[in-house]
PDB file of C-alpha atoms in Angstrom:
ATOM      1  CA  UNK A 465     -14.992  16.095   6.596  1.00  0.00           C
ATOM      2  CA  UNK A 466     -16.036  19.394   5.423  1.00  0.00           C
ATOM      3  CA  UNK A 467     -12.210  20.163   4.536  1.00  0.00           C
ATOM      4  CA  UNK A 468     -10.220  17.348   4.683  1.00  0.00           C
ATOM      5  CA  UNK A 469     -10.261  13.014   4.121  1.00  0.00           C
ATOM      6  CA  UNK A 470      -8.968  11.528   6.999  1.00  0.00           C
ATOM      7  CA  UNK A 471      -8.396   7.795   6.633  1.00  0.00           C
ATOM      8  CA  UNK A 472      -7.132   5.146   9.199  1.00  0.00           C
ATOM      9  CA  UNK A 473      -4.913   2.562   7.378  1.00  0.00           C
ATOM     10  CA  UNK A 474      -3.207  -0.096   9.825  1.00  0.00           C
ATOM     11  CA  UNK A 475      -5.096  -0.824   9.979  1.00  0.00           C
ATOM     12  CA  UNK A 476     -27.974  -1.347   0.254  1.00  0.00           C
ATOM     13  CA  UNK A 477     -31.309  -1.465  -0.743  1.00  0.00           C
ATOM     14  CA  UNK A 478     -31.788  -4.281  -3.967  1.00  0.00           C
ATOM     15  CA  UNK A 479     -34.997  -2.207  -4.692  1.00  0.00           C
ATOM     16  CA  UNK A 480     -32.459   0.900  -5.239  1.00  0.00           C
ATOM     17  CA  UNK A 481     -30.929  -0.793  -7.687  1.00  0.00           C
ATOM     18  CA  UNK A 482     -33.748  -0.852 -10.428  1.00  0.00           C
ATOM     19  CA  UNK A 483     -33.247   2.860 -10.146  1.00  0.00           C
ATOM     20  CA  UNK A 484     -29.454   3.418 -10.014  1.00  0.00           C
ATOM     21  CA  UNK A 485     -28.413   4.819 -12.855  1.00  0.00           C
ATOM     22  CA  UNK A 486     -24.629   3.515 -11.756  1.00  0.00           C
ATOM     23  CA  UNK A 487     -26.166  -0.099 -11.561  1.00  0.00           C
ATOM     24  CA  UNK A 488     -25.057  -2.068 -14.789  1.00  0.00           C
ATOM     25  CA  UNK A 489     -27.864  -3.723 -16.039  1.00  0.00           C
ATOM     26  CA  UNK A 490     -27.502  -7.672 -16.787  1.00  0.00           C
ATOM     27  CA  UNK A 491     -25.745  -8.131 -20.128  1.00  0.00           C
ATOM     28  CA  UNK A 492     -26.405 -10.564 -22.636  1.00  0.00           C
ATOM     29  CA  UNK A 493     -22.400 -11.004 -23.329  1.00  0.00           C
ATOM     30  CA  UNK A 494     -19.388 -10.790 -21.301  1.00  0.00           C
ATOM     31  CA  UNK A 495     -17.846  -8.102 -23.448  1.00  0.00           C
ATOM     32  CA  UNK A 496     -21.482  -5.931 -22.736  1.00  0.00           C
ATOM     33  CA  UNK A 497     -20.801  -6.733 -19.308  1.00  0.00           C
ATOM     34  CA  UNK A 498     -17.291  -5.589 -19.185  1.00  0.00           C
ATOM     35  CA  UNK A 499     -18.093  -2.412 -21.185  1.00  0.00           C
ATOM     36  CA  UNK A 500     -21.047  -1.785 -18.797  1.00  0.00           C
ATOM     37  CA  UNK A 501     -19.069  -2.008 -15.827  1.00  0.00           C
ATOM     38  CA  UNK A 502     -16.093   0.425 -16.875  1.00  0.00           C
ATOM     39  CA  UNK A 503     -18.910   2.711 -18.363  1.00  0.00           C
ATOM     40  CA  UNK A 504     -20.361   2.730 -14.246  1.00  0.00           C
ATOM     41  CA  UNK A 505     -16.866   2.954 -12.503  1.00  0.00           C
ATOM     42  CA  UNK A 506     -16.106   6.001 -14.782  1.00  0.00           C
ATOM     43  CA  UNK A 507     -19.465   7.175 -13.566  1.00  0.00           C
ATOM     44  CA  UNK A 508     -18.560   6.683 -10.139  1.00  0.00           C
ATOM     45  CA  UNK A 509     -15.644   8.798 -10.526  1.00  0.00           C
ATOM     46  CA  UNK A 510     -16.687  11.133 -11.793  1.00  0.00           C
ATOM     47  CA  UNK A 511     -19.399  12.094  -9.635  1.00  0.00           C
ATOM     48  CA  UNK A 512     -17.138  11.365  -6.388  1.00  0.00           C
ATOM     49  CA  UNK A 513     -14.931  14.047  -8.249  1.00  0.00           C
ATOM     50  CA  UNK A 514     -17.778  16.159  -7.924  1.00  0.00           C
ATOM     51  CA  UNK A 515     -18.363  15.701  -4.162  1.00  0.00           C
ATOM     52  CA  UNK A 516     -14.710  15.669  -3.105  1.00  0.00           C
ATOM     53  CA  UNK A 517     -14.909  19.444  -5.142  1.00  0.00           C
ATOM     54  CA  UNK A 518     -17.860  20.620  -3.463  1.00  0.00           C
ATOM     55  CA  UNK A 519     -16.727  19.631   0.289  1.00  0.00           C
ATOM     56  CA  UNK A 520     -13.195  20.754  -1.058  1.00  0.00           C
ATOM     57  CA  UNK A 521     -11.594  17.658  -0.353  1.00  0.00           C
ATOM     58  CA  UNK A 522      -8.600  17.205  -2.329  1.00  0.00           C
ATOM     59  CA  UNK A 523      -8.709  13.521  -3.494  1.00  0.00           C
ATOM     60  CA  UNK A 524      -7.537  12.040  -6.267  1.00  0.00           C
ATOM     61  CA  UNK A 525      -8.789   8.632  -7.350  1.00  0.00           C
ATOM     62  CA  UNK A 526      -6.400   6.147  -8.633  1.00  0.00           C
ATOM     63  CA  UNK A 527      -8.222   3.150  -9.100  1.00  0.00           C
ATOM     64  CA  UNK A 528     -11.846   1.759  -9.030  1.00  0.00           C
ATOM     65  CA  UNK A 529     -12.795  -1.380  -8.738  1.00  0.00           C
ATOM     66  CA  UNK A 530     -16.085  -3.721  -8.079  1.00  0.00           C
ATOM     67  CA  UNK A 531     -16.006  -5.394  -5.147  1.00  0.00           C
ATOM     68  CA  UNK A 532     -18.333  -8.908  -4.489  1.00  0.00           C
ATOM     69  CA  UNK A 533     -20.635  -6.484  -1.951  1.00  0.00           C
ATOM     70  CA  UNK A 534     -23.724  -5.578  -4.416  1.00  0.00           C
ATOM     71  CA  UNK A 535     -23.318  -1.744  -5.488  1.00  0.00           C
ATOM     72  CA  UNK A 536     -20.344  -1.375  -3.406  1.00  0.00           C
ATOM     73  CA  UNK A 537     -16.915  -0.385  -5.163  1.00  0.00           C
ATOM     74  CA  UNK A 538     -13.093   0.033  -3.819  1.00  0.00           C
ATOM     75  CA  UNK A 539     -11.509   3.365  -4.338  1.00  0.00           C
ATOM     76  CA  UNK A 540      -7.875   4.034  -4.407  1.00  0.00           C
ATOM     77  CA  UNK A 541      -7.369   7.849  -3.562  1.00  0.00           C
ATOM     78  CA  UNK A 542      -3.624   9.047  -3.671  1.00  0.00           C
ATOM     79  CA  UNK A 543      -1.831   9.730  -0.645  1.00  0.00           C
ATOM     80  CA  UNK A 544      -4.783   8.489   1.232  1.00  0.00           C
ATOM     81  CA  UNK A 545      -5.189   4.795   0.742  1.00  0.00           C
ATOM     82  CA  UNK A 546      -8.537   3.808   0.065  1.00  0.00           C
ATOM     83  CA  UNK A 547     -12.234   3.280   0.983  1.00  0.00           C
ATOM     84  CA  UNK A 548     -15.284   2.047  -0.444  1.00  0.00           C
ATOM     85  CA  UNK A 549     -18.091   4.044  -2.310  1.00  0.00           C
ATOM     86  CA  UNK A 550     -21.615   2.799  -2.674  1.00  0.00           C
ATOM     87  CA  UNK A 551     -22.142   2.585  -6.800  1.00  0.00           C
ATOM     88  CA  UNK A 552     -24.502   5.836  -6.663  1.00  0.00           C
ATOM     89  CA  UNK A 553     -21.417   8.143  -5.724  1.00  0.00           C
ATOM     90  CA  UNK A 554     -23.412   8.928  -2.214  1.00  0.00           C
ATOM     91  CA  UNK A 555     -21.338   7.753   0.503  1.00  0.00           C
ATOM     92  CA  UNK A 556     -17.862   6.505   1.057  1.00  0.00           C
ATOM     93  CA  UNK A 557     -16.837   4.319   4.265  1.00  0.00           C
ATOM     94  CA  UNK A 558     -14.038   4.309   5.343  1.00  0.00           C
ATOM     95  CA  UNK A 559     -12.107   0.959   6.984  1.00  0.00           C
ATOM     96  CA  UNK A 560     -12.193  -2.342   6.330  1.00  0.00           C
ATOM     97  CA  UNK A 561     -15.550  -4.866   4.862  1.00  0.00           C
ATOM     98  CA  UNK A 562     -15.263  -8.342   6.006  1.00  0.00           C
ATOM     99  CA  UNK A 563     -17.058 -11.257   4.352  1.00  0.00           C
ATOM    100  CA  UNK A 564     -18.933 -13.872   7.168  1.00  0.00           C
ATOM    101  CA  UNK A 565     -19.168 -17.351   6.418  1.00  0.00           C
ATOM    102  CA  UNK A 566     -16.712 -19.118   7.065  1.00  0.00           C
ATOM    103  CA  UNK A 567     -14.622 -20.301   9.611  1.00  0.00           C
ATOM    104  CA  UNK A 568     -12.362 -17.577   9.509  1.00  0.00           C
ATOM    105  CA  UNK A 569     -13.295 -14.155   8.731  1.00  0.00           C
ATOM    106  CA  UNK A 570     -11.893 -12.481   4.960  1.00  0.00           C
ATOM    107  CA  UNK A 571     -11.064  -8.988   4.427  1.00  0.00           C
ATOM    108  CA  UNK A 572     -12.639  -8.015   0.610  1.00  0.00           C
ATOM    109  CA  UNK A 573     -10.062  -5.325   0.428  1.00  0.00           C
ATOM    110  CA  UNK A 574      -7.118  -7.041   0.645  1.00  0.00           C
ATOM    111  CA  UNK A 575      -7.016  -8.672  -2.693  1.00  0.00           C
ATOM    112  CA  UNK A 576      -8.094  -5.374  -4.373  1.00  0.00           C
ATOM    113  CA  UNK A 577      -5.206  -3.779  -2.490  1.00  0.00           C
ATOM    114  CA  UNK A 578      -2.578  -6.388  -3.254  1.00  0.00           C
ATOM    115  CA  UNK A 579      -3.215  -6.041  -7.062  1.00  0.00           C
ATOM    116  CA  UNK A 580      -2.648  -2.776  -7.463  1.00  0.00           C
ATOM    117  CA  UNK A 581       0.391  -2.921  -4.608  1.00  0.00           C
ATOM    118  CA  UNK A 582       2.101  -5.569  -6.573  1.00  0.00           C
ATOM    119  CA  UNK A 583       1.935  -2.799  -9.991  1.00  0.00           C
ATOM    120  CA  UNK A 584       3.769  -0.219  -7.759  1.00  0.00           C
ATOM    121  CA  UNK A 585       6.480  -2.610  -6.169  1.00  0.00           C
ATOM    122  CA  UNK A 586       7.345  -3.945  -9.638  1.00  0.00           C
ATOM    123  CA  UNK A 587       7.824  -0.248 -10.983  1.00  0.00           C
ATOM    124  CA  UNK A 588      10.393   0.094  -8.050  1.00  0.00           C
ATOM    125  CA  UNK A 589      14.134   0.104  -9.696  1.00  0.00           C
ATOM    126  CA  UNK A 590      16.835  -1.800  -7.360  1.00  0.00           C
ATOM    127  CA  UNK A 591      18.697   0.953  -7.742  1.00  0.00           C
ATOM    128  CA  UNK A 592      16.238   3.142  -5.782  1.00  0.00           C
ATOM    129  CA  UNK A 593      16.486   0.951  -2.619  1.00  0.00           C
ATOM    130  CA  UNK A 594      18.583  -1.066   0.167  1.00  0.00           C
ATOM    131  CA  UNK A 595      18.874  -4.871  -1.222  1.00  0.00           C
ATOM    132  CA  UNK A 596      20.392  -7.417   1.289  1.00  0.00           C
ATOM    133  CA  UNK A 597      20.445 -10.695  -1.148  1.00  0.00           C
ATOM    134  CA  UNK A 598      19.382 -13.813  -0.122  1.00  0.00           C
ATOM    135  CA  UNK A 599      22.357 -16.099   1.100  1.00  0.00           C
ATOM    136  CA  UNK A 600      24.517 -17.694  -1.847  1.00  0.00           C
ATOM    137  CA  UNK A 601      22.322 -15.316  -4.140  1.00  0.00           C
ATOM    138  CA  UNK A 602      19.536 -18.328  -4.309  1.00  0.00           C
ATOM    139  CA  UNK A 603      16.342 -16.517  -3.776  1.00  0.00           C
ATOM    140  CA  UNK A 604      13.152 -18.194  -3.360  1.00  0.00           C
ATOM    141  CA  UNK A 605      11.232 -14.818  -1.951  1.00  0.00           C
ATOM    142  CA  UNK A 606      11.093 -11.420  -2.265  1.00  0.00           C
ATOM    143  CA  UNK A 607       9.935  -8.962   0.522  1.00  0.00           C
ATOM    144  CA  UNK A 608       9.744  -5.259   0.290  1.00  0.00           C
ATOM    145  CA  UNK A 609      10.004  -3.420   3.940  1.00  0.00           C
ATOM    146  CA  UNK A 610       8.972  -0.047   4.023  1.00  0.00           C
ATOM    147  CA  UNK A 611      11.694   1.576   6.925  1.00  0.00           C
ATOM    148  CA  UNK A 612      13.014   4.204   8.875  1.00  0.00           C
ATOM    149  CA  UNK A 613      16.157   4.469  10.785  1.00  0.00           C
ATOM    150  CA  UNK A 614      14.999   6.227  14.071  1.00  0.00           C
ATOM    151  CA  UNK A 615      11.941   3.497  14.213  1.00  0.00           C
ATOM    152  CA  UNK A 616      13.037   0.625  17.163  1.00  0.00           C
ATOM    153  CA  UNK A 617      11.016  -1.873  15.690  1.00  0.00           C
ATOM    154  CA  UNK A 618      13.058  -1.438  12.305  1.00  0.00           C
ATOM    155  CA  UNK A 619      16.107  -1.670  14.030  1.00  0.00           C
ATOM    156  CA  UNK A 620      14.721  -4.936  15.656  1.00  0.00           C
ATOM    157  CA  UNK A 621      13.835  -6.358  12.304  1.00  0.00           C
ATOM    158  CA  UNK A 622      17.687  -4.885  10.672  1.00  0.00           C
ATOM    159  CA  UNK A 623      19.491  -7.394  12.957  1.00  0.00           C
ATOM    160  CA  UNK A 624      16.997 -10.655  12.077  1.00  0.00           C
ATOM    161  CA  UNK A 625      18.017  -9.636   8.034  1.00  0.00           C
ATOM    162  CA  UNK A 626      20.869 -12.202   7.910  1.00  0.00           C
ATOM    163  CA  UNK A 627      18.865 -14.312   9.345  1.00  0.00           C
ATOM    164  CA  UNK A 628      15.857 -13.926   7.191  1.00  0.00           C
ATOM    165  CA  UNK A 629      18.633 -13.786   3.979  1.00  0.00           C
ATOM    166  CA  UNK A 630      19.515 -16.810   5.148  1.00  0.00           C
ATOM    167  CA  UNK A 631      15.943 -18.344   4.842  1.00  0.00           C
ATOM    168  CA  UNK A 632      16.454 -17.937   1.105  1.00  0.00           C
ATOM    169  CA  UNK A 633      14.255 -14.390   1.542  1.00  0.00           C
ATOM    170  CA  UNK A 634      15.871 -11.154  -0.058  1.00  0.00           C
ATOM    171  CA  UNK A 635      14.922  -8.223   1.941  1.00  0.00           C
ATOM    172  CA  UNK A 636      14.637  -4.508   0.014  1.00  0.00           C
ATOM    173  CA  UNK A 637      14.145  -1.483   2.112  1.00  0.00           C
ATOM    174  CA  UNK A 638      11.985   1.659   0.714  1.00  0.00           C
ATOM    175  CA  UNK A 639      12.490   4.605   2.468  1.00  0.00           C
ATOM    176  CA  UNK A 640       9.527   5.425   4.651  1.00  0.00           C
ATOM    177  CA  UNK A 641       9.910   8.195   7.224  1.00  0.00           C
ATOM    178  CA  UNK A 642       7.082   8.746   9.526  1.00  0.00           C
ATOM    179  CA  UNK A 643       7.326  12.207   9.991  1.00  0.00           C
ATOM    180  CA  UNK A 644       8.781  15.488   8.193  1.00  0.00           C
ATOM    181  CA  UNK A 645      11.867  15.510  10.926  1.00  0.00           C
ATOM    182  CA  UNK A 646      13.025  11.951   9.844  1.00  0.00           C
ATOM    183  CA  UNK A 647      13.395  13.266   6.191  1.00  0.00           C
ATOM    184  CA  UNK A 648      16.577  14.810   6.212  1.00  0.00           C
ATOM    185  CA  UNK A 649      18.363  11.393   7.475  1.00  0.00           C
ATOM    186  CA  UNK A 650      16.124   8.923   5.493  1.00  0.00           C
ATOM    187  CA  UNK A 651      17.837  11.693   2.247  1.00  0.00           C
ATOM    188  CA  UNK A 652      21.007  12.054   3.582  1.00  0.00           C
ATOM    189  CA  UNK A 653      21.170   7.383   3.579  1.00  0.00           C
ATOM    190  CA  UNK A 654      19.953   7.354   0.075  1.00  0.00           C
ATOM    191  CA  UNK A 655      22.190  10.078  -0.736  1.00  0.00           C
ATOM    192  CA  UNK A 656      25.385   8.063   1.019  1.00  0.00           C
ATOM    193  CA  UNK A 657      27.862   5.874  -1.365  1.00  0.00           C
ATOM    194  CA  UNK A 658      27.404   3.051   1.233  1.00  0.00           C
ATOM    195  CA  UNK A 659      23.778   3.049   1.699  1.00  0.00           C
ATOM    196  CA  UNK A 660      23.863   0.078   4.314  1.00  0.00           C
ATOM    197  CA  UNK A 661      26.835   1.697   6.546  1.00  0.00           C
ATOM    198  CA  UNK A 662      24.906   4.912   6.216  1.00  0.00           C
ATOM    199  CA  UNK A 663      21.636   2.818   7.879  1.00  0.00           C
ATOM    200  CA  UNK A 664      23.739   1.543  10.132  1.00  0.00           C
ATOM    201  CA  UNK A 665      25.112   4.572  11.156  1.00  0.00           C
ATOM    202  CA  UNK A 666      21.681   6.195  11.740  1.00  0.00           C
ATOM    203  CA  UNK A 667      20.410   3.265  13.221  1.00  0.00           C
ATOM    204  CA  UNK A 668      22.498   3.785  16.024  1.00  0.00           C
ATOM    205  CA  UNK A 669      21.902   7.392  16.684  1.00  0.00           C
ATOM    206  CA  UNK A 670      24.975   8.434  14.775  1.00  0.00           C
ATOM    207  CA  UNK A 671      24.793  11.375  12.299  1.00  0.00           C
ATOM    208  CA  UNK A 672      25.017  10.660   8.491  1.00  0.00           C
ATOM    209  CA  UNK A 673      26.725  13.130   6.705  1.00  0.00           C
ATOM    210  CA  UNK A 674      26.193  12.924   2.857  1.00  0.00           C
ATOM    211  CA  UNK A 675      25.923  15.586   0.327  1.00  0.00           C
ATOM    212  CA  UNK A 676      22.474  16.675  -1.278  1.00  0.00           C
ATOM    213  CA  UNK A 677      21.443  14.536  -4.097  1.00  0.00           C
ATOM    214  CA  UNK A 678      18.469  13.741  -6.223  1.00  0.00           C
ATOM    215  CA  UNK A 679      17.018  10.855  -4.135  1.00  0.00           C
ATOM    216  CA  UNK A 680      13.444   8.647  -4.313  1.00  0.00           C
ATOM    217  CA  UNK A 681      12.566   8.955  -0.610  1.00  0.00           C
ATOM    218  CA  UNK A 682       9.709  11.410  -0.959  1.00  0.00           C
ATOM    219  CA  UNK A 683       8.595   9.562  -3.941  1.00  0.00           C
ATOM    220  CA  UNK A 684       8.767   6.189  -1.398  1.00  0.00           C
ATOM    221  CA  UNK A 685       6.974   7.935   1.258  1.00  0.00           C
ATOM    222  CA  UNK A 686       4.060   9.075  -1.607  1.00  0.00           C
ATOM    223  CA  UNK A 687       4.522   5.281  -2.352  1.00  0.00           C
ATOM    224  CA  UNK A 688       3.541   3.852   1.096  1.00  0.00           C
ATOM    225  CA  UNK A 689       0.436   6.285   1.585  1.00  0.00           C
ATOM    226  CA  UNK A 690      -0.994   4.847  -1.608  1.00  0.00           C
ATOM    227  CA  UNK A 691       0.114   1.525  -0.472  1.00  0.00           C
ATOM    228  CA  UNK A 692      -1.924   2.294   3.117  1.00  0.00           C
ATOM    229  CA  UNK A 693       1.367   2.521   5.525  1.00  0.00           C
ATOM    230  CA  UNK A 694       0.944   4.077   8.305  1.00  0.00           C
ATOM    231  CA  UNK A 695       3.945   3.142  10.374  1.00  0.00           C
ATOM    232  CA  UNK A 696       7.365   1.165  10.182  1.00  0.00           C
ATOM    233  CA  UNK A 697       8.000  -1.452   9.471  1.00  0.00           C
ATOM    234  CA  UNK A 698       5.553  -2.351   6.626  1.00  0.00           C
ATOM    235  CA  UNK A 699       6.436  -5.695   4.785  1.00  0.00           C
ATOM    236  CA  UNK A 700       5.062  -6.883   1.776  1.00  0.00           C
ATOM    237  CA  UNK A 701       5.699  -9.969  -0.379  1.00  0.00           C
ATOM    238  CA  UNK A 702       6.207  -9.652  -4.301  1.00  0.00           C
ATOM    239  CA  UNK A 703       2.763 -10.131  -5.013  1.00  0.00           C
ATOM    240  CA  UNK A 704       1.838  -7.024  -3.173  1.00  0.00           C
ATOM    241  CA  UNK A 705       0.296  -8.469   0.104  1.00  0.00           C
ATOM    242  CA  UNK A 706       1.089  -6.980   3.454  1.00  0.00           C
ATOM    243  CA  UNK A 707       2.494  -9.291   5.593  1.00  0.00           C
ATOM    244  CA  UNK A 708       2.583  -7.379   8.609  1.00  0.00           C
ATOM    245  CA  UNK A 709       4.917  -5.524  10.756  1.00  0.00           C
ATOM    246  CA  UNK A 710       7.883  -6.348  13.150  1.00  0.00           C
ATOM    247  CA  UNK A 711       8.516 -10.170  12.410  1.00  0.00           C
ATOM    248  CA  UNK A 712      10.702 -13.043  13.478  1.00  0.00           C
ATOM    249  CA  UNK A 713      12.808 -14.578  10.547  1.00  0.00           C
ATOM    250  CA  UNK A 714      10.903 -17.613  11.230  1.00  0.00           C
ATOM    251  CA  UNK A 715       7.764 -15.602  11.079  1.00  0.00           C
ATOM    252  CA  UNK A 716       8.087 -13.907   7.609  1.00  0.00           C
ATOM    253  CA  UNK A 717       9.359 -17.479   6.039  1.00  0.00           C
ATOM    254  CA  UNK A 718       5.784 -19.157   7.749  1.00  0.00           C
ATOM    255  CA  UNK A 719       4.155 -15.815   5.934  1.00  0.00           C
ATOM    256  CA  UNK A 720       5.315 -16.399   2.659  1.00  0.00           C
ATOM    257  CA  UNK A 721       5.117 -19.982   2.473  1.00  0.00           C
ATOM    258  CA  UNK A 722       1.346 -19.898   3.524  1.00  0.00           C
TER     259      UNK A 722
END
């Protein structure tokens, strides 16, 4: 920890609180409340600026948000997916909170995720990525597979996508490499006038000649740590929610129906 913030991705004391000077107080309006609550996230940040310099850890924090856990807030760091940080800027925790309860068990940070997923998927340009349409053209879903050519389980998923097309489902590939080796062929597709033939190609061990070119897929990869991905493939619906990995067709259409 004393150098570097490792984080695992797919996967408070109430008498404190008196004290905190990161605890919003209880407002008499909703617009002292709001303002009282950015004035503590911006807080937050920046002392967890000032830890991350001290134990020179290079972080930067994207996003911070309240969570329902008393004095507990999500962080979004860049490149490193995110964690939680108790409202005094003392400790971070790293993995997942889950809320008891009910009959089944809820992960907080999967709504907080989703949100800010969803902004970065909608930024995406079509242009930037591998779109197999949805049969006849008649969408009624979206999904968004983060993918790499020399991954098995992405080639198991590449021959269920006329399948899962024709389910109505429009499948987009973002280039997703999951190591520096796989670059130059995840380039050399995005580069290729026939970016499907070119996956193809790869997918079956073949070599993919294309010229250089100015391409997304590092930007993608930068995408899918700040996203959480940690291996391929990584689906997510249009509204930013993971779905999962390797799927069925039938699967992913019981997914995004739910």
């Amino acid at each position: 920890m004393a150098s570097t913030l490792w984080l695992s991705a797919c996967s408070k004391d109430n008498s404190a609180a008196k004290s905190d000077p990161l605890t919003a107080s209880n407002p008499a309006t909703g617009e002292a409340s709001t303002l009282n609550e950015r004035n503590a996230q911006q807080r937050l940040i920046t002392t967890l600026d000032q830890h991350f310099k001290a134990a020179n850890i290079n972080a930067k924090i994207v996003a911070v948000k309240k969570t329902e856990v008393p004095n507990l807030f999500w962080v979004s760091l860049e490149g490193m997916g995110s964690v939680y940080a108790t409202s005094d800027g003392q400790f971070i925790i790293q993995g997942d909170v889950i809320r008891l309860g009910d009959k089944q068990l809820h992960n907080i940070s999967e709504a907080l995720q989703a949100t800010e997923n969803k902004k970065h998927l909608a930024a995406l340009k079509t242009e930037d990525l591998i779109v197999y349409p949805a049969k006849d053209g008649k969408a009624k879903h979206v999904i968004y597979v983060f993918t790499d050519s020399s991954c098995p389980y992405c080639h198991k998923l590449h021959e269920h996508v006329a399948d899962i097309n024709a389910k109505g489902i429009e499948v987009r590939y973002i280039a997703w490499p999951r190591g520096e080796q796989f670059m130059p062929t995840m380039q050399a597709i995005w580069c290729s006038e026939d970016r499907k033939s070119a996956f193809n190609q790869a997918a079956q061990g073949l070599p993919v000649l294309a010229g250089e070119c100015k391409n997304p897929v590092r930007e993608q990869y930068q995408l899918g740590l700040n996203m959480g991905v940690n291996g391929t493939p990584a689906i997510y619906n249009a509204e930013g929610v993971y779905l999962g990995g390797y799927m069925s067709a039938n699967e992913i259409e019981q997914r995004l129906n739910k």
